[in-house]
Amino acid sequence: MSDSKKNKVMKKNTNPWFEAWRRLLQSKIGIAGLGIIIFLILVAVLAPVLAPYNPFEQNILARYKAPSSEHLLGTDEMGRDILSRIIYGSRISLQVGLVSVSLALVFGVGFGLLAGYYGGKIDMVIMRFMDIMLAFPSILLAIGIVAILGPQLKNAMLAIGIINVPRFARIVRSSVLSIKESEYISAAKALGAGDLRIVFKHLLPNAMAPLIVQTTLSIATAILEAAALSFLGLGAQPPSPEWGAMLSDARSSLQRAPWVATFPGLAIIFGVLGFNLLGDGLRDALDPKMKNV
Amino acid sequence: MRKLILTTFIILVVMSVFVTGVMAQEQGGTLVFGRGGDTVGLDPIQVTDGESFKVTQQIYDTLVDYTPGTTEVEPALATDWEVSEDGLTWTFNLREGVKFHDGNPFNAEAVKWNFDRWRLEDHPYHIGGEFTYYGYMFQGFPGIIQEVNVVDEYTVEFVLSEKQAPFLNNLAMVPFGIASPEAVKEYGENYFKHPVGTGAYTLEEWRQGDRVILKANENYWRERAYLDEIVFRSIPDNSARFMELQSGTIDMMDGVSPEDVEAVKSSDGLKLSLRPSMNVGYFAMNFKFEPFDDVRVRRAFNHAIDKQAIIDAFYAGLAEPAKNPMPPSIWGYNDNIEPYEYDPEKAKELLAEAGYEDGFEFDLWYLPVPRPYIPQGKFIGQAIQSYLSEIGVTANLVTYDWSTYLDKTEHQEAPTYMLGWTGDNGDPDNFLYVLLDKTNSNNAYESEELHEVLVEAQKTMDQDRRVELYMEAQEIIHKDAPWVPLVHSTPPIALKSNVENYVPNPTGTEKLHRVWLEE
C-alpha cells in the first residue's frame, strides 16, 4: 500500500460527515427515504414536462371520470386531470416544507443559541415564551395564526414556520448548554475568541447532527400540517392543486368517485413517508454512538 | 276442534296484522330530520334563517297560511277576513276555542299583543332581537300597520297607513307566528329558548348545536299530528348527512349534494322529493368597485358564463337557467326578456369597448356553505372563475365564514359575490324590492327608475296593473344588469321510502303534522 493511498483512507475515516453519509447509504430506510425525496423533487422540477394536462383546465361536463387511459388517475369535481394536479401539487408541498422549515430553523437556531449561550434572564424570557407556544397543540396554534392573518397559502407557511420554532430552539439550546462549560470552549475564550466565533465555530457545529434530523422530520410534519390547514380551507385557496385542498374538495364525492380523494391522499402519505424515512436514516447515521459499527 | 282453534288463530293473526297495519299508517313514531345547521332561535320574529323557521313552523301558527305546496293563502288562525273599499282596513275573524301550549286562550287580545310587540319600539316586550322580518315586510317600526284594534273577543282589525297589495301573503309568512303573550312576558329575553305557540308540536328539548326535539300537541286545533315526535338534527357536512340517511339513523334530509341525487333515485329504501322552485342563485357585481360601475363590463360578464353547463354539472340538472332575478313560478314573471346568451366573443368585444381589452383583476367571493340555490359554492365559484378567465379577466377566489360573509356583503364590501334568495311569500315584491331596490341592494345598485316602479307596485291593489309594473321592473333590471342571474333551482329532499305525505313548500319550510311513517 502506497503512502498516498493510505492517506486517503485515513482522511475518509476522519471526516465525520463523510462517515455519516456512508452509513446513511448503508441503511435501507435512509436510501428509501432519499429515493422518494429525489423522485419528488424531480417531479416538481419537471412538472410542465410530466403533466399530461394543464392542472387548472376545467371541463365541467366531464366531472368525476374514472381512471382511464385518457386520464390515468381520473378527473376531479371540476373535470380537471387529477394526475396533472398531483404533479403540480408536489411543487406546493415541497415549497411549503422548505419555506416553513427554513423559517423555523433560522429563528429556532437563533433563539436557541441566544438562550443557551447567554443564559440568565435572556434564557428565561426566551424559553418561557417557547414553553407557552409548546403548551398549545401545534395545529390549533397554526389555525389561530392563520385566522388572524387570513386564509392564504403564504400565511399557512408562516404559521407552520412559527409553530416549529420552539422545537429547534430547544434542541440548539440543550446542546449548547451541554458543551458551553467544556474545556475547549474555555480554551477558546482564553485565546481571546469573540462570542460570535465561539458560537458559530464551536457551539453550532456540535448541534448540527440533531438539527439535521429534526429539520428532515419537520419537513414531513410541515407538509402534513399544510395539507391539514388547506383541508380546513385555511391554506391554499381554490383552484390551487394543493394536496390537502384536493382531498377536502373530494369529500362530497367519496361514495360516487373515491379516486378523487384517494390519489391526493396517497400523494400526501408518500411525501410524508419520504421525509420521515430519511429522518430516521439520518438519525441512525449521525448518532455518535453508532460510530464504526 | 283442532281445526277450529287453528282457524281462530289464523283469523286473530290476520286481524292483528290488519289492525296494527292501519294504526302504523296513521299515528305514532319519531321522524328524524337531518339538516345542515342548528336553529338560531325559536322566537320566529327574531330570526331570518331557514333552519330556525323549519322548527318554529311546527310550534306556531299564523293568522293565514299557505296551502301546502303553493303560495295560495288559506285560513289558519283566522277563519275569514275582509278588506275595506280603500284597502286600508283589514278585519279578521279568529278561530274560536284555540289554546296556546301553556293553556292560555288564543283571541283578539293575543293577536293585538303580538303585533304591538313587533311594531312598537317602546313596547315593554319589544326585546330579544331586532324584529327584522317585521321591518322588512311592513317597512320599519311601526311601519304601515297603524293600529291593531280588538273589535270583540274573536275579531281583530288592522288599520294601514297605506295600501299594501301583498298584505295577506305577508301575514302568512312563518316569522309572523302568534306567540303566547303570557310566555313572552314570563321569559323575556330568553323567550327564544322557551317557545309557546298554538302549533301542532311543542318543544320538548333543544340541545344547542345538536338537535331540537318536538312532541305532538295533544290539543291541537287541527287534527292531532300523526307523528309523536320530530327530531331535527344538525349534521353540517352534506355527505356525512347522506351517509346517515343511508345507514338509517335519520329519516329524511335536505341539502342533498347533486352528486348523491342519482344514488337516492337508484336505492330501494330511499326516495326523492323536489321542492317547487321559488328561488334564485346569482352572481352580483358591486357598483362601488371599478370597473363594475360600467354597464358594458356587467353585460360582458353576463355573456361570459355558461349557465346551462353549470346546471348540468352542479345541479344534477335540477335547475333552470335564470334570465330574471325572480323565478318563473311567481306571477308577473317577464318571459319576453331576451337573455344575455353565452357568447365569450361578444363578452370580449364589450370589455374592449369599455376599455378593458387587456382584462383586469378582482376578488370573487364564493359561498362558504351549501345553500338550496347554490349547493356547491366553491365549485361553482371556480367554474365562474374559469369562464371569466376565458374573456381575459382574472378573478381571485375569496371567502369567509357564513355569518361574516353575509355581514360583509350586506355592508357592500364585496366587489363581486355569489348569493341567492328563496321567496317567502310568492309575491314579486319579495324578490325585486327586497333584493334590488335602492334601499336594499347589497351591490350599490341604486336605480331611481326602478325604485319608482317598485314602490308604485307595492301601493297598487289592481292585480293587472301590478303585473305590468313588475314586467317593467324586470326590463329595467335586465337593461342595467346589476347581477348575472344564474339559476332557479329545484332543491332535492331525500327521504326513506316509508315517510309518507311529505309536501315540500316553495317557501323552503313546511308544517310536518300531516307526515306519517309506514311500517
PDB file of N, CA and C in Angstrom, chain A residues 58 60-61 63-64 77-78 80 151 237-239 245 248-249 251-256, chain B residues 237 239 242-243 246 259 309-310 312-314 366 376 378-379 382-383 385-387 397:
ATOM      1  N   GLN A  58     -60.438  23.303 -16.741  1.00  0.00           N
ATOM      2  CA  GLN A  58     -61.660  22.632 -16.319  1.00  0.00           C
ATOM      3  C   GLN A  58     -62.431  22.116 -17.519  1.00  0.00           C
ATOM      4  N   ILE A  60     -66.254  21.096 -17.034  1.00  0.00           N
ATOM      5  CA  ILE A  60     -67.258  20.742 -16.029  1.00  0.00           C
ATOM      6  C   ILE A  60     -68.268  19.740 -16.559  1.00  0.00           C
ATOM      7  N   LEU A  61     -68.201  19.433 -17.836  1.00  0.00           N
ATOM      8  CA  LEU A  61     -69.103  18.404 -18.335  1.00  0.00           C
ATOM      9  C   LEU A  61     -68.438  17.022 -18.305  1.00  0.00           C
ATOM     10  N   ARG A  63     -66.904  15.721 -15.325  1.00  0.00           N
ATOM     11  CA  ARG A  63     -66.504  15.614 -13.928  1.00  0.00           C
ATOM     12  C   ARG A  63     -66.505  14.144 -13.520  1.00  0.00           C
ATOM     13  N   TYR A  64     -65.693  13.850 -12.511  1.00  0.00           N
ATOM     14  CA  TYR A  64     -65.678  12.523 -11.887  1.00  0.00           C
ATOM     15  C   TYR A  64     -65.553  11.389 -12.896  1.00  0.00           C
ATOM     16  N   GLU A  77     -63.746  17.086  -9.298  1.00  0.00           N
ATOM     17  CA  GLU A  77     -65.072  17.702  -9.277  1.00  0.00           C
ATOM     18  C   GLU A  77     -65.242  18.823 -10.297  1.00  0.00           C
ATOM     19  N   MET A  78     -64.127  19.324 -10.851  1.00  0.00           N
ATOM     20  CA  MET A  78     -64.236  20.352 -11.879  1.00  0.00           C
ATOM     21  C   MET A  78     -63.845  19.791 -13.240  1.00  0.00           C
ATOM     22  N   ARG A  80     -61.026  18.347 -13.901  1.00  0.00           N
ATOM     23  CA  ARG A  80     -59.598  18.545 -14.145  1.00  0.00           C
ATOM     24  C   ARG A  80     -58.869  17.214 -13.983  1.00  0.00           C
ATOM     25  N   PRO A 151     -56.835  33.473   5.432  1.00  0.00           N
ATOM     26  CA  PRO A 151     -56.553  32.166   4.849  1.00  0.00           C
ATOM     27  C   PRO A 151     -55.879  32.263   3.494  1.00  0.00           C
ATOM     28  N   GLN A 237     -55.851  28.273  -1.490  1.00  0.00           N
ATOM     29  CA  GLN A 237     -57.216  28.597  -1.918  1.00  0.00           C
ATOM     30  C   GLN A 237     -57.469  28.044  -3.315  1.00  0.00           C
ATOM     31  N   PRO A 238     -58.718  27.740  -3.632  1.00  0.00           N
ATOM     32  CA  PRO A 238     -59.015  27.230  -4.963  1.00  0.00           C
ATOM     33  C   PRO A 238     -58.593  28.258  -6.020  1.00  0.00           C
ATOM     34  N   PRO A 239     -58.199  27.832  -7.177  1.00  0.00           N
ATOM     35  CA  PRO A 239     -58.135  26.446  -7.679  1.00  0.00           C
ATOM     36  C   PRO A 239     -56.783  25.784  -7.465  1.00  0.00           C
ATOM     37  N   ALA A 245     -56.042  20.461  -0.037  1.00  0.00           N
ATOM     38  CA  ALA A 245     -57.236  21.119  -0.573  1.00  0.00           C
ATOM     39  C   ALA A 245     -57.967  20.190  -1.532  1.00  0.00           C
ATOM     40  N   SER A 248     -59.936  17.819   0.481  1.00  0.00           N
ATOM     41  CA  SER A 248     -61.103  18.460   1.072  1.00  0.00           C
ATOM     42  C   SER A 248     -62.246  18.564   0.064  1.00  0.00           C
ATOM     43  N   ASP A 249     -61.917  18.942  -1.156  1.00  0.00           N
ATOM     44  CA  ASP A 249     -62.965  19.082  -2.166  1.00  0.00           C
ATOM     45  C   ASP A 249     -63.530  17.739  -2.600  1.00  0.00           C
ATOM     46  N   ARG A 251     -64.385  15.373  -0.621  1.00  0.00           N
ATOM     47  CA  ARG A 251     -65.244  14.775   0.407  1.00  0.00           C
ATOM     48  C   ARG A 251     -66.662  14.521  -0.071  1.00  0.00           C
ATOM     49  N   SER A 252     -67.200  15.491  -0.834  1.00  0.00           N
ATOM     50  CA  SER A 252     -68.604  15.359  -1.216  1.00  0.00           C
ATOM     51  C   SER A 252     -68.812  14.211  -2.195  1.00  0.00           C
ATOM     52  N   SER A 253     -67.735  13.680  -2.761  1.00  0.00           N
ATOM     53  CA  SER A 253     -67.911  12.628  -3.751  1.00  0.00           C
ATOM     54  C   SER A 253     -67.267  11.324  -3.314  1.00  0.00           C
ATOM     55  N   LEU A 254     -67.051  11.178  -2.005  1.00  0.00           N
ATOM     56  CA  LEU A 254     -66.361   9.972  -1.511  1.00  0.00           C
ATOM     57  C   LEU A 254     -67.009   8.693  -2.013  1.00  0.00           C
ATOM     58  N   GLN A 255     -68.336   8.685  -2.039  1.00  0.00           N
ATOM     59  CA  GLN A 255     -69.006   7.454  -2.424  1.00  0.00           C
ATOM     60  C   GLN A 255     -69.056   7.289  -3.930  1.00  0.00           C
ATOM     61  N   ARG A 256     -69.318   8.387  -4.597  1.00  0.00           N
ATOM     62  CA  ARG A 256     -69.503   8.290  -6.030  1.00  0.00           C
ATOM     63  C   ARG A 256     -68.190   8.155  -6.779  1.00  0.00           C
TER      64      ARG A 256
ATOM     65  N   ASP B 237     -72.079  18.506   7.412  1.00  0.00           N
ATOM     66  CA  ASP B 237     -71.488  18.026   6.165  1.00  0.00           C
ATOM     67  C   ASP B 237     -72.508  17.246   5.341  1.00  0.00           C
ATOM     68  N   SER B 239     -72.252  15.146   2.856  1.00  0.00           N
ATOM     69  CA  SER B 239     -72.060  13.728   2.571  1.00  0.00           C
ATOM     70  C   SER B 239     -72.181  12.907   3.848  1.00  0.00           C
ATOM     71  N   PHE B 242     -75.777  12.427   4.332  1.00  0.00           N
ATOM     72  CA  PHE B 242     -76.320  11.444   3.412  1.00  0.00           C
ATOM     73  C   PHE B 242     -75.963  10.023   3.847  1.00  0.00           C
ATOM     74  N   MET B 243     -74.764   9.856   4.397  1.00  0.00           N
ATOM     75  CA  MET B 243     -74.391   8.526   4.888  1.00  0.00           C
ATOM     76  C   MET B 243     -75.292   8.105   6.044  1.00  0.00           C
ATOM     77  N   GLN B 246     -78.454   6.869   4.594  1.00  0.00           N
ATOM     78  CA  GLN B 246     -78.295   5.528   4.028  1.00  0.00           C
ATOM     79  C   GLN B 246     -78.211   4.466   5.110  1.00  0.00           C
ATOM     80  N   GLU B 259     -74.237  15.287  -6.291  1.00  0.00           N
ATOM     81  CA  GLU B 259     -73.560  14.013  -6.527  1.00  0.00           C
ATOM     82  C   GLU B 259     -74.393  12.834  -6.042  1.00  0.00           C
ATOM     83  N   ALA B 309     -74.316  24.775 -18.677  1.00  0.00           N
ATOM     84  CA  ALA B 309     -73.240  23.843 -18.329  1.00  0.00           C
ATOM     85  C   ALA B 309     -73.121  23.728 -16.812  1.00  0.00           C
ATOM     86  N   ILE B 310     -73.226  24.856 -16.123  1.00  0.00           N
ATOM     87  CA  ILE B 310     -73.141  24.838 -14.661  1.00  0.00           C
ATOM     88  C   ILE B 310     -74.275  24.002 -14.078  1.00  0.00           C
ATOM     89  N   ASP B 312     -75.932  21.521 -15.567  1.00  0.00           N
ATOM     90  CA  ASP B 312     -75.701  20.101 -15.833  1.00  0.00           C
ATOM     91  C   ASP B 312     -74.646  19.536 -14.893  1.00  0.00           C
ATOM     92  N   ALA B 313     -73.639  20.348 -14.592  1.00  0.00           N
ATOM     93  CA  ALA B 313     -72.541  19.830 -13.782  1.00  0.00           C
ATOM     94  C   ALA B 313     -72.860  19.829 -12.290  1.00  0.00           C
ATOM     95  N   PHE B 314     -73.452  20.904 -11.774  1.00  0.00           N
ATOM     96  CA  PHE B 314     -73.520  21.061 -10.329  1.00  0.00           C
ATOM     97  C   PHE B 314     -74.931  20.999  -9.737  1.00  0.00           C
ATOM     98  N   TYR B 366     -66.976  33.539  -3.024  1.00  0.00           N
ATOM     99  CA  TYR B 366     -67.838  32.369  -3.240  1.00  0.00           C
ATOM    100  C   TYR B 366     -68.484  31.928  -1.932  1.00  0.00           C
ATOM    101  N   GLN B 376     -73.058  24.075  -4.174  1.00  0.00           N
ATOM    102  CA  GLN B 376     -71.607  23.936  -4.018  1.00  0.00           C
ATOM    103  C   GLN B 376     -70.909  25.208  -4.450  1.00  0.00           C
ATOM    104  N   LYS B 378     -68.123  26.644  -3.733  1.00  0.00           N
ATOM    105  CA  LYS B 378     -66.714  26.612  -4.078  1.00  0.00           C
ATOM    106  C   LYS B 378     -66.529  26.123  -5.521  1.00  0.00           C
ATOM    107  N   PHE B 379     -67.274  25.098  -5.883  1.00  0.00           N
ATOM    108  CA  PHE B 379     -67.130  24.549  -7.232  1.00  0.00           C
ATOM    109  C   PHE B 379     -67.680  25.524  -8.270  1.00  0.00           C
ATOM    110  N   GLN B 382     -65.392  28.350  -8.796  1.00  0.00           N
ATOM    111  CA  GLN B 382     -64.255  28.013  -9.660  1.00  0.00           C
ATOM    112  C   GLN B 382     -64.670  27.955 -11.127  1.00  0.00           C
ATOM    113  N   ALA B 383     -65.902  27.491 -11.360  1.00  0.00           N
ATOM    114  CA  ALA B 383     -66.382  27.440 -12.746  1.00  0.00           C
ATOM    115  C   ALA B 383     -66.509  28.859 -13.298  1.00  0.00           C
ATOM    116  N   GLN B 385     -64.925  31.473 -12.254  1.00  0.00           N
ATOM    117  CA  GLN B 385     -63.558  31.977 -12.394  1.00  0.00           C
ATOM    118  C   GLN B 385     -62.960  31.541 -13.740  1.00  0.00           C
ATOM    119  N   SER B 386     -63.219  30.280 -14.077  1.00  0.00           N
ATOM    120  CA  SER B 386     -62.640  29.767 -15.312  1.00  0.00           C
ATOM    121  C   SER B 386     -63.317  30.377 -16.548  1.00  0.00           C
ATOM    122  N   TYR B 387     -64.647  30.564 -16.476  1.00  0.00           N
ATOM    123  CA  TYR B 387     -65.328  31.230 -17.593  1.00  0.00           C
ATOM    124  C   TYR B 387     -64.811  32.656 -17.777  1.00  0.00           C
ATOM    125  N   LEU B 397     -60.375  33.958  -5.973  1.00  0.00           N
ATOM    126  CA  LEU B 397     -61.454  33.426  -5.139  1.00  0.00           C
ATOM    127  C   LEU B 397     -61.193  33.736  -3.678  1.00  0.00           C
TER     128      LEU B 397
END
